[in-house]
Coordinates of C-alpha atoms and ligand atoms in Angstrom, one line a residue:
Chain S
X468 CA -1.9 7.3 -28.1
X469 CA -3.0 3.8 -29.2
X470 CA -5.0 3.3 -32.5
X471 CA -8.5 4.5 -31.5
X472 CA -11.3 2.2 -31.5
X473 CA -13.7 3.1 -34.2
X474 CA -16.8 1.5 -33.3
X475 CA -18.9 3.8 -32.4
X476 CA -19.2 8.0 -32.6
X477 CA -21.5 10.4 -31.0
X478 CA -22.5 12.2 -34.2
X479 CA -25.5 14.6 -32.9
X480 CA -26.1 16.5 -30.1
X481 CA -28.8 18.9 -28.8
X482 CA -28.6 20.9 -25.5
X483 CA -32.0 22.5 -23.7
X484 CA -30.9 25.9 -23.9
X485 CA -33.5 26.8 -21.2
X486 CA -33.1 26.1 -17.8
X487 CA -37.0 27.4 -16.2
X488 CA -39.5 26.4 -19.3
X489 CA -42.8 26.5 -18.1
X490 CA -43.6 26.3 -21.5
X491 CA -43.2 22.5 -22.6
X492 CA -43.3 19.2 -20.8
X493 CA -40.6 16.8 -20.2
X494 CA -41.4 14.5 -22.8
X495 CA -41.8 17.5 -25.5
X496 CA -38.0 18.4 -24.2
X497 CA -36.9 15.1 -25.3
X498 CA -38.6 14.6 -28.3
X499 CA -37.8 17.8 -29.6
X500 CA -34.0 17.6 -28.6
X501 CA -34.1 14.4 -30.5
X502 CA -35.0 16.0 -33.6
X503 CA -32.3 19.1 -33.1
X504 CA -29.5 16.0 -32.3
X505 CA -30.3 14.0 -35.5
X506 CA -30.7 17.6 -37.4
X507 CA -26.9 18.1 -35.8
X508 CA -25.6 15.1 -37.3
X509 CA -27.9 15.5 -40.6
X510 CA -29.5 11.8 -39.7
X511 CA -33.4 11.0 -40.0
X512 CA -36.6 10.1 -37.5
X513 CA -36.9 6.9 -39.4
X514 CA -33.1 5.9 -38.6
X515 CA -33.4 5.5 -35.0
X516 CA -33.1 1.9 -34.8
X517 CA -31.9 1.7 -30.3
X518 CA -33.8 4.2 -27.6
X519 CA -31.7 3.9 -24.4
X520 CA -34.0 5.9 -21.7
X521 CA -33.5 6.3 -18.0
X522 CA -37.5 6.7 -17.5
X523 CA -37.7 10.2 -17.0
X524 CA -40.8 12.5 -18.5
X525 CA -44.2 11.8 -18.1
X526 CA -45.3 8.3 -19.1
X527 CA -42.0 8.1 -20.6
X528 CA -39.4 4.8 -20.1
X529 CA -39.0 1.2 -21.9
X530 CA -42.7 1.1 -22.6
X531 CA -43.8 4.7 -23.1
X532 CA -41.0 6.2 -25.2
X533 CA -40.7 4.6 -28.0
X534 CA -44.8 5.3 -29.1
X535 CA -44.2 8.9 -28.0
X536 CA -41.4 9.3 -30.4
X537 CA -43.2 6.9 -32.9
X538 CA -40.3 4.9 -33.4
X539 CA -39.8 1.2 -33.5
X540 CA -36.4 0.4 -32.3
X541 CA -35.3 -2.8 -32.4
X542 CA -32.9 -2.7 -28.7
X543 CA -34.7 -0.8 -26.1
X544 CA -32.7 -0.3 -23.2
X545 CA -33.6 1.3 -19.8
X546 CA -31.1 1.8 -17.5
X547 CA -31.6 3.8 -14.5
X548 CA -28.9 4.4 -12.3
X549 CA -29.2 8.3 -11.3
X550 CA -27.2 10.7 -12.5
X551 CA -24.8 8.5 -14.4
X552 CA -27.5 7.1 -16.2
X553 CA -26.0 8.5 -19.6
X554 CA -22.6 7.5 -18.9
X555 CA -23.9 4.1 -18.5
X556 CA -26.5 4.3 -21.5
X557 CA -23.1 5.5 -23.4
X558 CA -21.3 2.3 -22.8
X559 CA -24.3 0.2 -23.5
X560 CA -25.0 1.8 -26.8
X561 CA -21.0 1.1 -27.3
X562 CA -21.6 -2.3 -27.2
X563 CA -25.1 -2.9 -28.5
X564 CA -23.5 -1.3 -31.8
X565 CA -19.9 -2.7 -31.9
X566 CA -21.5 -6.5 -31.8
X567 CA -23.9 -5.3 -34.7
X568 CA -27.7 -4.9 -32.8
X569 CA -27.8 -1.2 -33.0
X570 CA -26.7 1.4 -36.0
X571 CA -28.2 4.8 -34.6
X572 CA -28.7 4.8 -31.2
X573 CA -30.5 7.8 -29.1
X574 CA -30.1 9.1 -25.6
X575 CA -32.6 11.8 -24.3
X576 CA -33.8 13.4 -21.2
X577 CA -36.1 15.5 -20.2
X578 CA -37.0 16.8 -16.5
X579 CA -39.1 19.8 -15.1
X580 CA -37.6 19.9 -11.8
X581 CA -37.2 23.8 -11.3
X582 CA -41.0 24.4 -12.9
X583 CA -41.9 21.7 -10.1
X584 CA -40.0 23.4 -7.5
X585 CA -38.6 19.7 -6.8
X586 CA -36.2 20.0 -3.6
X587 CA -33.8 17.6 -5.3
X588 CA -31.2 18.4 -2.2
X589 CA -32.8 19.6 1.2
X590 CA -36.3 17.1 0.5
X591 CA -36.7 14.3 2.8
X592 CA -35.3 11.2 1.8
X593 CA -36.0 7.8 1.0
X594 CA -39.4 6.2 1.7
X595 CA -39.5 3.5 4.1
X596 CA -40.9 -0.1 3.4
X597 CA -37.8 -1.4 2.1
X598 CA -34.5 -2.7 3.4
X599 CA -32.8 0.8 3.0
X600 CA -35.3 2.8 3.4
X601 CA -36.6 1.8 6.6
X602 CA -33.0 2.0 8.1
X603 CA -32.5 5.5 6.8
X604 CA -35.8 7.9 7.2
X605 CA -36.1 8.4 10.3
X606 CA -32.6 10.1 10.4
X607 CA -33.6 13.4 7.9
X608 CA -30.1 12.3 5.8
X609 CA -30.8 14.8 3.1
X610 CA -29.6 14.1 -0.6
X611 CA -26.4 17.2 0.4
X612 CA -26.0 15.8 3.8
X613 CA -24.8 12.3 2.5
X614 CA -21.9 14.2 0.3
X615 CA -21.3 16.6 3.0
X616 CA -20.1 13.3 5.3
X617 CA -18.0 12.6 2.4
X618 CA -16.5 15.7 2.9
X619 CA -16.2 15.4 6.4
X620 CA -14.2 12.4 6.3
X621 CA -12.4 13.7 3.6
X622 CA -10.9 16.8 5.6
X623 CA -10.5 14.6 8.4
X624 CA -8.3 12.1 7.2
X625 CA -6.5 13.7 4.9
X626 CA -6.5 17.8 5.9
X627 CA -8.7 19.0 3.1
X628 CA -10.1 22.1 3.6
X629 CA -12.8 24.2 2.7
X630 CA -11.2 26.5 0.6
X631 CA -9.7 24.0 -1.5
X632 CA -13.1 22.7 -2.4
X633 CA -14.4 26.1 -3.5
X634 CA -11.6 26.1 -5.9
X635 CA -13.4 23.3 -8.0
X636 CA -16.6 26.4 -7.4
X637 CA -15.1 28.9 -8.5
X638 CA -13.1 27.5 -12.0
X639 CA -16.8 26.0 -12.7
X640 CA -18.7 29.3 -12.4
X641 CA -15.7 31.0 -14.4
X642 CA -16.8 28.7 -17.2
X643 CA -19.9 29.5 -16.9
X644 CA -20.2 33.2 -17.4
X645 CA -18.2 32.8 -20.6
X646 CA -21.7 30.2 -21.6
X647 CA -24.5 32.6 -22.9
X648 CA -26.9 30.0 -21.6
X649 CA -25.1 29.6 -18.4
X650 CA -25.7 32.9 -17.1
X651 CA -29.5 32.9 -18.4
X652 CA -30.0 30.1 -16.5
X653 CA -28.3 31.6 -13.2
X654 CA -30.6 34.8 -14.2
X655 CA -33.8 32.9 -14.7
X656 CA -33.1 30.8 -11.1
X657 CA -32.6 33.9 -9.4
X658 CA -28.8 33.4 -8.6
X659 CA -27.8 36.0 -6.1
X660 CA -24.9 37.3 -8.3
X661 CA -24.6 36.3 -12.3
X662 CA -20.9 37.0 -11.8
X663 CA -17.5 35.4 -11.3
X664 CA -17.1 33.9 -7.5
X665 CA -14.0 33.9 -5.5
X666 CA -13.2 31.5 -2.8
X667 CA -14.4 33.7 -0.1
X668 CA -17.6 34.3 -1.7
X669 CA -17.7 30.6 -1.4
X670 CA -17.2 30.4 2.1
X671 CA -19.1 33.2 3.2
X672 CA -22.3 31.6 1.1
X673 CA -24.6 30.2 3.7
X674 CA -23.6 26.7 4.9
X675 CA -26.6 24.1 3.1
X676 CA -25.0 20.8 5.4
X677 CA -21.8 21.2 7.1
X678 CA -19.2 21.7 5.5
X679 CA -20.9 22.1 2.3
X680 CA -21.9 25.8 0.9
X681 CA -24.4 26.8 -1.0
X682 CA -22.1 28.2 -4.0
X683 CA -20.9 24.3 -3.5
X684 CA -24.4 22.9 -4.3
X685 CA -25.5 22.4 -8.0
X686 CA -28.5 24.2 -8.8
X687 CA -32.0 22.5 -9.6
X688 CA -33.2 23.7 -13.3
X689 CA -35.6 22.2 -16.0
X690 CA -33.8 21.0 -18.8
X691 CA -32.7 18.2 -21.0
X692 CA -31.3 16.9 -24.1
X693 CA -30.6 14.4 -26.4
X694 CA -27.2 12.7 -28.4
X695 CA -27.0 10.0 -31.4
X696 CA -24.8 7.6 -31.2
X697 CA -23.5 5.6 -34.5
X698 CA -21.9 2.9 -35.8
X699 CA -18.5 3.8 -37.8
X700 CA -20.1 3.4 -40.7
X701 CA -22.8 5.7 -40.2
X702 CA -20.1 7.6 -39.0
X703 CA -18.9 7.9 -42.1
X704 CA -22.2 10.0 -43.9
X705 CA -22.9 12.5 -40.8
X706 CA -22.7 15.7 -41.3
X707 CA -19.8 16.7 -38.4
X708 CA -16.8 14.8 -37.6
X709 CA -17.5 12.4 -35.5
X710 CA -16.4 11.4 -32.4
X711 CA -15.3 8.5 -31.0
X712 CA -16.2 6.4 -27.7
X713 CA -13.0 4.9 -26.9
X714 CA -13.8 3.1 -23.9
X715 CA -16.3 2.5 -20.9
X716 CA -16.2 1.7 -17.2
X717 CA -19.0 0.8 -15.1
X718 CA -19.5 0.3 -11.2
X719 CA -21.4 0.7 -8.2
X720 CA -20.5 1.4 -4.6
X721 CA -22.5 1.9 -0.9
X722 CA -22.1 2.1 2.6
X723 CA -20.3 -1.0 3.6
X724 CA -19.6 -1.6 7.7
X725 CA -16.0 -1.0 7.3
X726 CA -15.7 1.3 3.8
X727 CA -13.9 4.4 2.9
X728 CA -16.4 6.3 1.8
X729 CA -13.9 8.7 0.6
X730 CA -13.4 6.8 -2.4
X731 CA -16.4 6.8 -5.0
X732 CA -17.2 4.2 -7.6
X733 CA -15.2 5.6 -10.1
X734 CA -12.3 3.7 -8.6
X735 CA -13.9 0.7 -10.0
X736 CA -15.1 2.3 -13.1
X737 CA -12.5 4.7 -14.6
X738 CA -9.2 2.2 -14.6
X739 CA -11.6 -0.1 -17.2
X740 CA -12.6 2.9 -19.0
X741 CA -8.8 4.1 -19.8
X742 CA -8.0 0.4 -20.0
X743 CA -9.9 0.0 -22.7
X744 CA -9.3 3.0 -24.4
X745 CA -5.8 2.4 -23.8
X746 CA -4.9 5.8 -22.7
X747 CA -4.1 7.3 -19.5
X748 CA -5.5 10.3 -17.2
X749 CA -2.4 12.2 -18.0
X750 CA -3.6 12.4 -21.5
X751 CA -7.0 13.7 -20.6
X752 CA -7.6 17.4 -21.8
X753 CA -11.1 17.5 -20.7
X754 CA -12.4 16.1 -17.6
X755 CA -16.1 16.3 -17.3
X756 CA -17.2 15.1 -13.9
X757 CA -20.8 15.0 -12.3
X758 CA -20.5 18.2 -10.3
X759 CA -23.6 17.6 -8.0
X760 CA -21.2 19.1 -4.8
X761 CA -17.6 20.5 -5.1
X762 CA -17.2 17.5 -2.8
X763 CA -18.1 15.4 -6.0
X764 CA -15.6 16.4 -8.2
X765 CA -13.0 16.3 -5.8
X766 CA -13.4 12.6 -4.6
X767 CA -13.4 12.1 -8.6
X768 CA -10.3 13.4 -9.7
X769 CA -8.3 11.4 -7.2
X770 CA -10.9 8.5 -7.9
X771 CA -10.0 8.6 -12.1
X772 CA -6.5 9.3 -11.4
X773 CA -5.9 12.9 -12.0
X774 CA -4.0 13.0 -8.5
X775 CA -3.8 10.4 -5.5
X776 CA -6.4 9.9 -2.9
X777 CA -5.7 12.6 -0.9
X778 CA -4.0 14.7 -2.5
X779 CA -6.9 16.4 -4.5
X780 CA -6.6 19.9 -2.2
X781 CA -3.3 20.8 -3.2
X782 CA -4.2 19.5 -6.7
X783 CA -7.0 22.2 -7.5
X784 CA -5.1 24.9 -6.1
X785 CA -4.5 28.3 -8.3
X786 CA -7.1 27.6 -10.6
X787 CA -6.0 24.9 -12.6
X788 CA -9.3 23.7 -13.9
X789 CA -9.7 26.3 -15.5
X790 CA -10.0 25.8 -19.2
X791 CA -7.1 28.5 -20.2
X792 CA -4.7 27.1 -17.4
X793 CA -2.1 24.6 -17.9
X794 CA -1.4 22.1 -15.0
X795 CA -4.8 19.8 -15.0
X796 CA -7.3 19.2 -17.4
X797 CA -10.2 21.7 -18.1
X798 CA -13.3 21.1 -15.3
X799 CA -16.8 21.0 -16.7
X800 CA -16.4 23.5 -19.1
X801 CA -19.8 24.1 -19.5
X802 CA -20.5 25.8 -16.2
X803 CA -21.6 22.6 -14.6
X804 CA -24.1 21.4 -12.7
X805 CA -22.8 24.2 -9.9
X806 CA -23.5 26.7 -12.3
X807 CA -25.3 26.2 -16.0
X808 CA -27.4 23.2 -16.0
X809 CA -28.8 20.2 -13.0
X810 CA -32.5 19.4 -13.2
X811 CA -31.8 16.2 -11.4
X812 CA -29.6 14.0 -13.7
X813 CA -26.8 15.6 -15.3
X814 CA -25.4 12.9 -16.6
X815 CA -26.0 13.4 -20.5
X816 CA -24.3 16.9 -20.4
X817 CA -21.2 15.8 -19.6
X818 CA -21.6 13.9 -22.8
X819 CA -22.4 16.9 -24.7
X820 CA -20.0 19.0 -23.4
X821 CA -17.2 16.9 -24.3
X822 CA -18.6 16.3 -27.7
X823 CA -18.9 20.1 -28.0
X824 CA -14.9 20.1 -27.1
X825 CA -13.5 17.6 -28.8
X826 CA -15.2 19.3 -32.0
X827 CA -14.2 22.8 -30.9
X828 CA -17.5 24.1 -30.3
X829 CA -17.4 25.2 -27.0
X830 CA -17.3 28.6 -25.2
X831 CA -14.5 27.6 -23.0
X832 CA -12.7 26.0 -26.4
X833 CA -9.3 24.3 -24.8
X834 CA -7.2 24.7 -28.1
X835 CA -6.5 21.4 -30.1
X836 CA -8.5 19.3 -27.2
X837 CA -8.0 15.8 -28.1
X838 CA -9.7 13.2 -25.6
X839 CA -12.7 13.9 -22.6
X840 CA -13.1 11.7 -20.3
X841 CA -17.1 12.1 -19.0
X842 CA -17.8 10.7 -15.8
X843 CA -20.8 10.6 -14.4
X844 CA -21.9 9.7 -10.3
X845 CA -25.6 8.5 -9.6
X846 CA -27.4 8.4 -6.8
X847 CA -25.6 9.1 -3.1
X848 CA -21.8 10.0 -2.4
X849 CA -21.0 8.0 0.5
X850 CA -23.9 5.9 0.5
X851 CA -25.4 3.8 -2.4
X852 CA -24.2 5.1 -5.2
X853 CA -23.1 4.4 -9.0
X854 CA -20.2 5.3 -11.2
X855 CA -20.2 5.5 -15.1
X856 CA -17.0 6.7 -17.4
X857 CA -16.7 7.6 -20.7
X858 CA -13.7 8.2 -22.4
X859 CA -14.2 10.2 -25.7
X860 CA -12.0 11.6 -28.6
X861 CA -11.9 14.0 -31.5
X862 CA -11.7 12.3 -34.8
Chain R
X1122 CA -41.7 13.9 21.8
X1123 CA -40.2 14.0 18.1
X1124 CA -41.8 13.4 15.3
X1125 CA -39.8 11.3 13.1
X1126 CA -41.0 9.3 10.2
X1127 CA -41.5 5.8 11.1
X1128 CA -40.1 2.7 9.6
X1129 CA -43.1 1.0 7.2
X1130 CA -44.4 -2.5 7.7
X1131 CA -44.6 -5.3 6.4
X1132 CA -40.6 -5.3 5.5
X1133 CA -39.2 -8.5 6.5
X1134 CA -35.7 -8.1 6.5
X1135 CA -35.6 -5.0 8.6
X1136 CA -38.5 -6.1 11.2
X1137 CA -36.4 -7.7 13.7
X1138 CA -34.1 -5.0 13.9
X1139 CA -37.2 -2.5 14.6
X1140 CA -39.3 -5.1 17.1
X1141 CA -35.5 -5.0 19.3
X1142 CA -35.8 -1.0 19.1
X1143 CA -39.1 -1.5 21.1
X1144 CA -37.1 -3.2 23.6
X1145 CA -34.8 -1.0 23.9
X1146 CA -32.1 -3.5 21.6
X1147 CA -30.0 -2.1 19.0
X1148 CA -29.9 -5.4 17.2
X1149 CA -27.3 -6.5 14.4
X1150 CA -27.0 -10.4 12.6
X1151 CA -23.7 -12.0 12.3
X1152 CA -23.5 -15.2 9.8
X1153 CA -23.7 -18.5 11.4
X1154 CA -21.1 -19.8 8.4
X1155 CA -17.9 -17.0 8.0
X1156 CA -19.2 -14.5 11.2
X1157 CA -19.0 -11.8 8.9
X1158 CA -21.4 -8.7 11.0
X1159 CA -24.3 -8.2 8.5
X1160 CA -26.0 -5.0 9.0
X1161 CA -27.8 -3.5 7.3
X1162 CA -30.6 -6.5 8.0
X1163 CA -31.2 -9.1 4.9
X1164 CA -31.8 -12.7 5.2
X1165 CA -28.5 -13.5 3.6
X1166 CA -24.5 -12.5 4.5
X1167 CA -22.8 -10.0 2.1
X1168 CA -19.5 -11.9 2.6
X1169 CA -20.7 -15.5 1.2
X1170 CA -23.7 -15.5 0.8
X1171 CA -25.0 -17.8 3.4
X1172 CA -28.4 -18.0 4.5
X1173 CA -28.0 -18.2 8.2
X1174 CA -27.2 -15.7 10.3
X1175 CA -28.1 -15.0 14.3
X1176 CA -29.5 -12.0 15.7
X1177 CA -27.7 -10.4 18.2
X1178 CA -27.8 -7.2 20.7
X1179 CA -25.0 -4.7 20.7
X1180 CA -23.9 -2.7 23.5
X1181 CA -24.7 0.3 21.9
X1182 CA -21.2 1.9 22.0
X1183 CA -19.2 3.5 19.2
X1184 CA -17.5 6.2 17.6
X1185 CA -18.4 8.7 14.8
X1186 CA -16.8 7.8 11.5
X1187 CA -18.1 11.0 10.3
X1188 CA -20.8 13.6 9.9
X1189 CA -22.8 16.7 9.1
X1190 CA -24.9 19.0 10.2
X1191 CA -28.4 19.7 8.4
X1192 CA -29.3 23.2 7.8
X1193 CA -32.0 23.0 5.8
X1194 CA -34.9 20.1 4.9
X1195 CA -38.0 20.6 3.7
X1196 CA -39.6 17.8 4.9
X1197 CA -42.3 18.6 7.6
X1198 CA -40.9 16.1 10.1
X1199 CA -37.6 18.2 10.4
X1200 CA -38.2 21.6 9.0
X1201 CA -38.7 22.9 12.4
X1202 CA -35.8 21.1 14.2
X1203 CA -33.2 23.6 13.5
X1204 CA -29.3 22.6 13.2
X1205 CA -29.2 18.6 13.2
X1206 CA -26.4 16.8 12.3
X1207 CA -26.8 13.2 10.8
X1208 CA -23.4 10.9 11.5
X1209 CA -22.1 7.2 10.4
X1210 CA -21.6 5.8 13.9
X1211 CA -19.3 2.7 14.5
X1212 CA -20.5 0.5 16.3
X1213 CA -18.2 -1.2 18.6
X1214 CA -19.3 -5.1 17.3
X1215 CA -18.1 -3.7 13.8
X1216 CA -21.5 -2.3 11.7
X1217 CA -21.9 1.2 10.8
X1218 CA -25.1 2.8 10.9
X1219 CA -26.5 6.3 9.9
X1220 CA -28.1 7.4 13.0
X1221 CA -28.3 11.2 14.8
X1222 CA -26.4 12.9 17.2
X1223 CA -28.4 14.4 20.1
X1224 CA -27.1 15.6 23.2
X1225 CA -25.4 18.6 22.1
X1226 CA -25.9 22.5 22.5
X1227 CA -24.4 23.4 19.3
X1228 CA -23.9 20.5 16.8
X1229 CA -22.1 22.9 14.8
X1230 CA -19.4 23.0 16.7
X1231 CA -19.6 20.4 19.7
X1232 CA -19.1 17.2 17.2
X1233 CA -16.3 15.6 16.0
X1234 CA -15.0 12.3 13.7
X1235 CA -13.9 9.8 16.6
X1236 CA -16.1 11.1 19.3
X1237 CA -17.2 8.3 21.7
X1238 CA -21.0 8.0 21.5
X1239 CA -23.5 5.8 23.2
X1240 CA -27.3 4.6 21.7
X1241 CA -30.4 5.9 23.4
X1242 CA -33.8 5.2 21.9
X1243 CA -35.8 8.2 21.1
X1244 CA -39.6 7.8 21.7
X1245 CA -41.1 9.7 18.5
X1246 CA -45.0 11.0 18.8
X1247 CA -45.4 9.5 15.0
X1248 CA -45.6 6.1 15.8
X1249 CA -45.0 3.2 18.4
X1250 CA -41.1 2.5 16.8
X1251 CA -38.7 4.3 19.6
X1252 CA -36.1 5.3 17.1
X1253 CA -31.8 4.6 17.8
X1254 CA -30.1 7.4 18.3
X1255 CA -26.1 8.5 20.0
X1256 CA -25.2 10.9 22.6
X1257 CA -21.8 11.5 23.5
X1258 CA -20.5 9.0 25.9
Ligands
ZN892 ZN1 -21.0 -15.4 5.7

C-alpha cells in the first residue's frame, strides 16, 4: 500500500443504540451523539470549529443547528444528497481541513422515522409541480419499486437470480445477530424472527415489488448518530488511534433516455475514491455499502470493483460476505440497514462501522482489518440518484 | 375511472407535454441544434445545452426496458388497486418514460423486459389530465 494520506482522521464516534425511542426528539439524538463522539475521541464542545448537516431533525440544517448545539463554527456545510449524505459530508470535511478551514469537524443525524411510522418505502412518491415530479406521480413508482426495476433489468440482462440476491440478505442478518443492538432493534420493530435467515426464508418472505422481498428491504427505525472528524494534528492528542480518510469520490446518476440503469453512481465515484487513496478494491477488507435493497449492494460491488458488471451473482455465492469467510471483503458488518439500523439515511453508519473496524471494535471484528471502503447511495437506484465513497484506514 | 394523482400547475417545462395528453398526444422535444430527443421536458437539451428544441408527437409505440410489480403502497390513490406493475417503456423515437402497464390479468406473470407495448390515455376521476399509459401491443 502507498504512504497513507494523513490529513484528516475520524477520531470519535457515537452510534444511537436505540432503534424505536419515543423518548427523545431528533435533534436531542444529535446533539447528544455529538457529545458521546467528542467524549469517544476525548475532544471538547468548544472545539467544534465545522458542522456539516444534511438538514434532518426538527428546525435543524445550515441555519438551525448550529444555535441548537450552541456552537459557532466557522465552515457550515449542508449537503443533502439522501442517503449518501455522510459519505459526501466525509469528503467535504476531507478537504475543508486538508486546505486549513476546518480542525474538528462534526457530522450528526438524527431521524424519528419508526416513532412516526414514516412509510419510507411503500409511501407515495414525489409531489408534483416540478419537472420530475409531475412526470412521475401519477405512476405510484414507490421508493422499492424503483430498485426493484434495477433488479429486473439486472436478472434480465445478465441471468441474476433471486437467490443470489438473498445471499447479500442472509450474510447481513448473520452479522447482525452477533450486534447486541442489532437484534434489539429487530425485537423492538417486531421482526417476524430475531434469528439467522437462509436463502429460502428469503424467498418465501412476501414479495414487497417484484422481485424484491421483504427480508430484501431495509427496515425503517429511529436512530442516529454522530462522528468528529480531525485534522492530523488533532489527530495527534485524541484519545483512540485515529483513522485515516484516504480518499473520496463523488457523483450523481438518473434516468437518462438511453442508460443502463444497472450501473449506479458509484462507477463514477469509487475509481476517484481508490485513485486517490491509491489503493485498489482487492485490498479492501471491509466493504460497507448502503444496503437500502439486496439489489443495492449488489449493483455496488460490481459498480466499486469488487467483481465485473455482471458477474455479482456468482460473486456472493457461499457466503462470502461474511465477516469470518475468506474470498470477498466483509458486507456491512454491522447488520445493515436490512437488519440493525435505517431510519431513512444510513449513510453516517457505514462511517461508523468502518471506524469501529478498522480499530477492532466491532462485533463481527475481521482480524487485523486494515482499509473500509464506505459507500453510500442517495436518493433512487435506477432513477435520480447519488453516489458518495469513502475509503478509510486503521492507523 | 382511476384516480391517479394529477400533474400540478403552474410548471412550465412539463405543461406542454400534459396540454398534448389532453389531446390524446404523447409529446416529446428534440433540439433544433444536435437533434438530441429531450425528454424528460426542460427548456434546454441535455446533450449541448441549446435553447431550442421542437415539440413533437410520438407514435406511441415501444418496448419495456424493464419493470416491477407494486405490492404494497400506502398512498390512498393506489392502496386499493391491488398488483400494479410500474415499467421504463422505450419509446420507439428514442425517450424512456416511467409509465404503467395495464391490460393484463396477472401483471405478475403476464409481463416481460422487451414486450411490445402501445400508449393509451387513461381518463382519471381526479382531474381533467388523461394520464399515458401502455398496453401490450
Ligand atoms: Zn442539442
Amino acid at each position: 500500500m502507498a504512504k497513507k494520506r494523513r490529513d484528516a482522521a475520524v477520531v470519535g464516534i457515537y452510534e444511537w443504540p436505540k432503534r424505536v425511542d419515543p423518548s427523545v426528539s431528533a435533534m436531542q439524538i444529535k446533539a447528544a451523539s455529538i457529545r458521546r463522539a467528542l467524549e469517544d475521541a476525548g475532544l471538547d464542545w468548544k472545539d467544534i470549529d465545522a458542522i456539516y448537516d444534511a438538514g434532518d431533525g426538527e428546525g435543524g440544517g445550515g441555519l438551525g443547528l448550529a444555535a441548537y448545539l450552541g456552537v459557532r463554527p466557522t465552515v457550515i456545510d449542508t449537503t443533502q444528497v439522501g442517503g449518501s449524505s455522510y459519505e459526501f459530508q466525509a469528503a467535504h470535511a476531507l478537504r475543508d481541513i486538508a486546505a486549513g478551514k476546518a480542525d474538528v469537524a462534526v457530522l450528526s443525524y438524527g431521524s424519528k422515522a419508526a416513532t412516526q411510522r414514516i412509510p419510507i418505502g411503500t409511501g407515495g412518491r414525489g409531489v408534483g409541480g416540478n419537472w420530475q415530479g409531475n412526470m412521475e406521480i401519477p405512476y405510484g413508482a414507490t421508493l422499492i419499486s424503483n430498485y426493484a426495476m434495477v433488479a429486473t433489468r439486472h436478472m434480465h440482462q445478465y441471468g441474476t437470480t433471486s437467490e443470489q440476491l438473498a445471499e447479500i440478505s442472509v450474510a447481513t442478518r448473520a452479522h447482525a445477530m452477533r450486534n447486541p443492538e442489532a437484534v434489539q432493534a429487530m425485537a423492538d420493530l417486531q421482526f417476524v424472527g430475531v434469528n439467522e435467515i437462509t436463502v429460502d426464508d428469503v424467498l418465501n418472505s412476501r414479495m414487497i415489488a417484484d422481485p424484491l422481498h421483504l427480508l430484501e428491504c431495509c427496515m425503517v427505525s429511529d436512530g442516529g448518530g454522530a462522528a468528529i472528524i480531525v485534522s492530523g494534528d488533532v489527530a495527534k492528542k485524541t484519545k483512540k488511534k485515529p483513522v485515516w480518510i484516504l480518499g473520496s469520490g463523488e457523483a450523481t446518476s438518473y434516468r437518462t433516455n438511453d442508460g443502463d440503469i444497472t450501473v449506479s453512481a458509484g462507477a463514477q465515484s469509487a475509481p476517484i475514491a481508490f485513485g486517490e487513496a491509491d489503493v485498489k478494491p482487492k485490498d479492501v477488507d471491509i466493504a460497507m455499502i448502503y444496503d437500502s435493497f439486496s439489489i443495492t449492494v449488489a449493483v455496488c460491488l460490481e459498480d466499486l470493483g469488487f467483481c465485473k458488471k455482471g458477474e455479482v451473482g456468482d460473486y456472493v455465492k457461499g457466503g462470502v460476505l461474511r465477516w469470518d469467510k475468506k474470498g470477498a471483503p466483509a458486507l456491512n458488518t454491522d447488520g445493515g440497514g436490512l437488519s440493525s439500523n435505517h431510519p431513512g439515511m444510513r449513510g453516517l453508519f457505514l462511517l461508523l462501522e468502518s471506524v469501529r473496524q478498522l480499530r477492532g471494535e466491532s462485533t463481527s471484528q475481521v482480524p487485523n482489518a486494515k482499509l473500509a471502503v464506505a459507500h453510500g447511495n442517495g436518493g433512487l437506484l435506477g432513477a435520480t440518484h447519488t453516489g458518495g465513497t469513502v475509503i478509510l484506514a486503521a492507523d | 375511472m382511476p384516480n391517479r394523482p394529477q400533474p400540478q400547475f403552474p410548471e412550465l417545462d412539463s405543461q406542454p407535454f400534459w396540454e398534448g395528453a389532453k389531446n390524446g398526444e404523447l409529446r416529446y422535444q428534440t433540439c433544433d441544434d444536435c437533434k438530441e430527443v429531450v425528454f424528460y421536458p426542460r427548456a434546454h437539451c441535455t446533450k449541448c445545452g441549446s435553447g431550442k428544441t421542437t415539440w413533437r408527437t410520438s407514435k406511441g409505440t415501444g418496448t419495456i426496458y424493464t419493470y416491477s410489480v407494486v405490492r404494497q403502497n400506502r398512498s390512498p390513490a393506489f392502496a386499493d388497486l391491488g398488483a400494479y406493475a410500474v415499467a421504463y417503456v422505450d419509446v420507439d423515437e428514442g425517450f424512456r418514460m416511467l409509465t404503467n402497464i395495464v391490460g393484463v390479468d396477472d401483471p405478475t406473470k403476464q409481463i416481460k423486459v422487451g414486450m411490445k407495448v402501445k400508449v393509451e390515455f387513461e381518463k382519471q376521476d381526479s382531474g381533467e389530465y388523461p394520464i399515458p399509459v401502455f398496453r401490450p401491443a
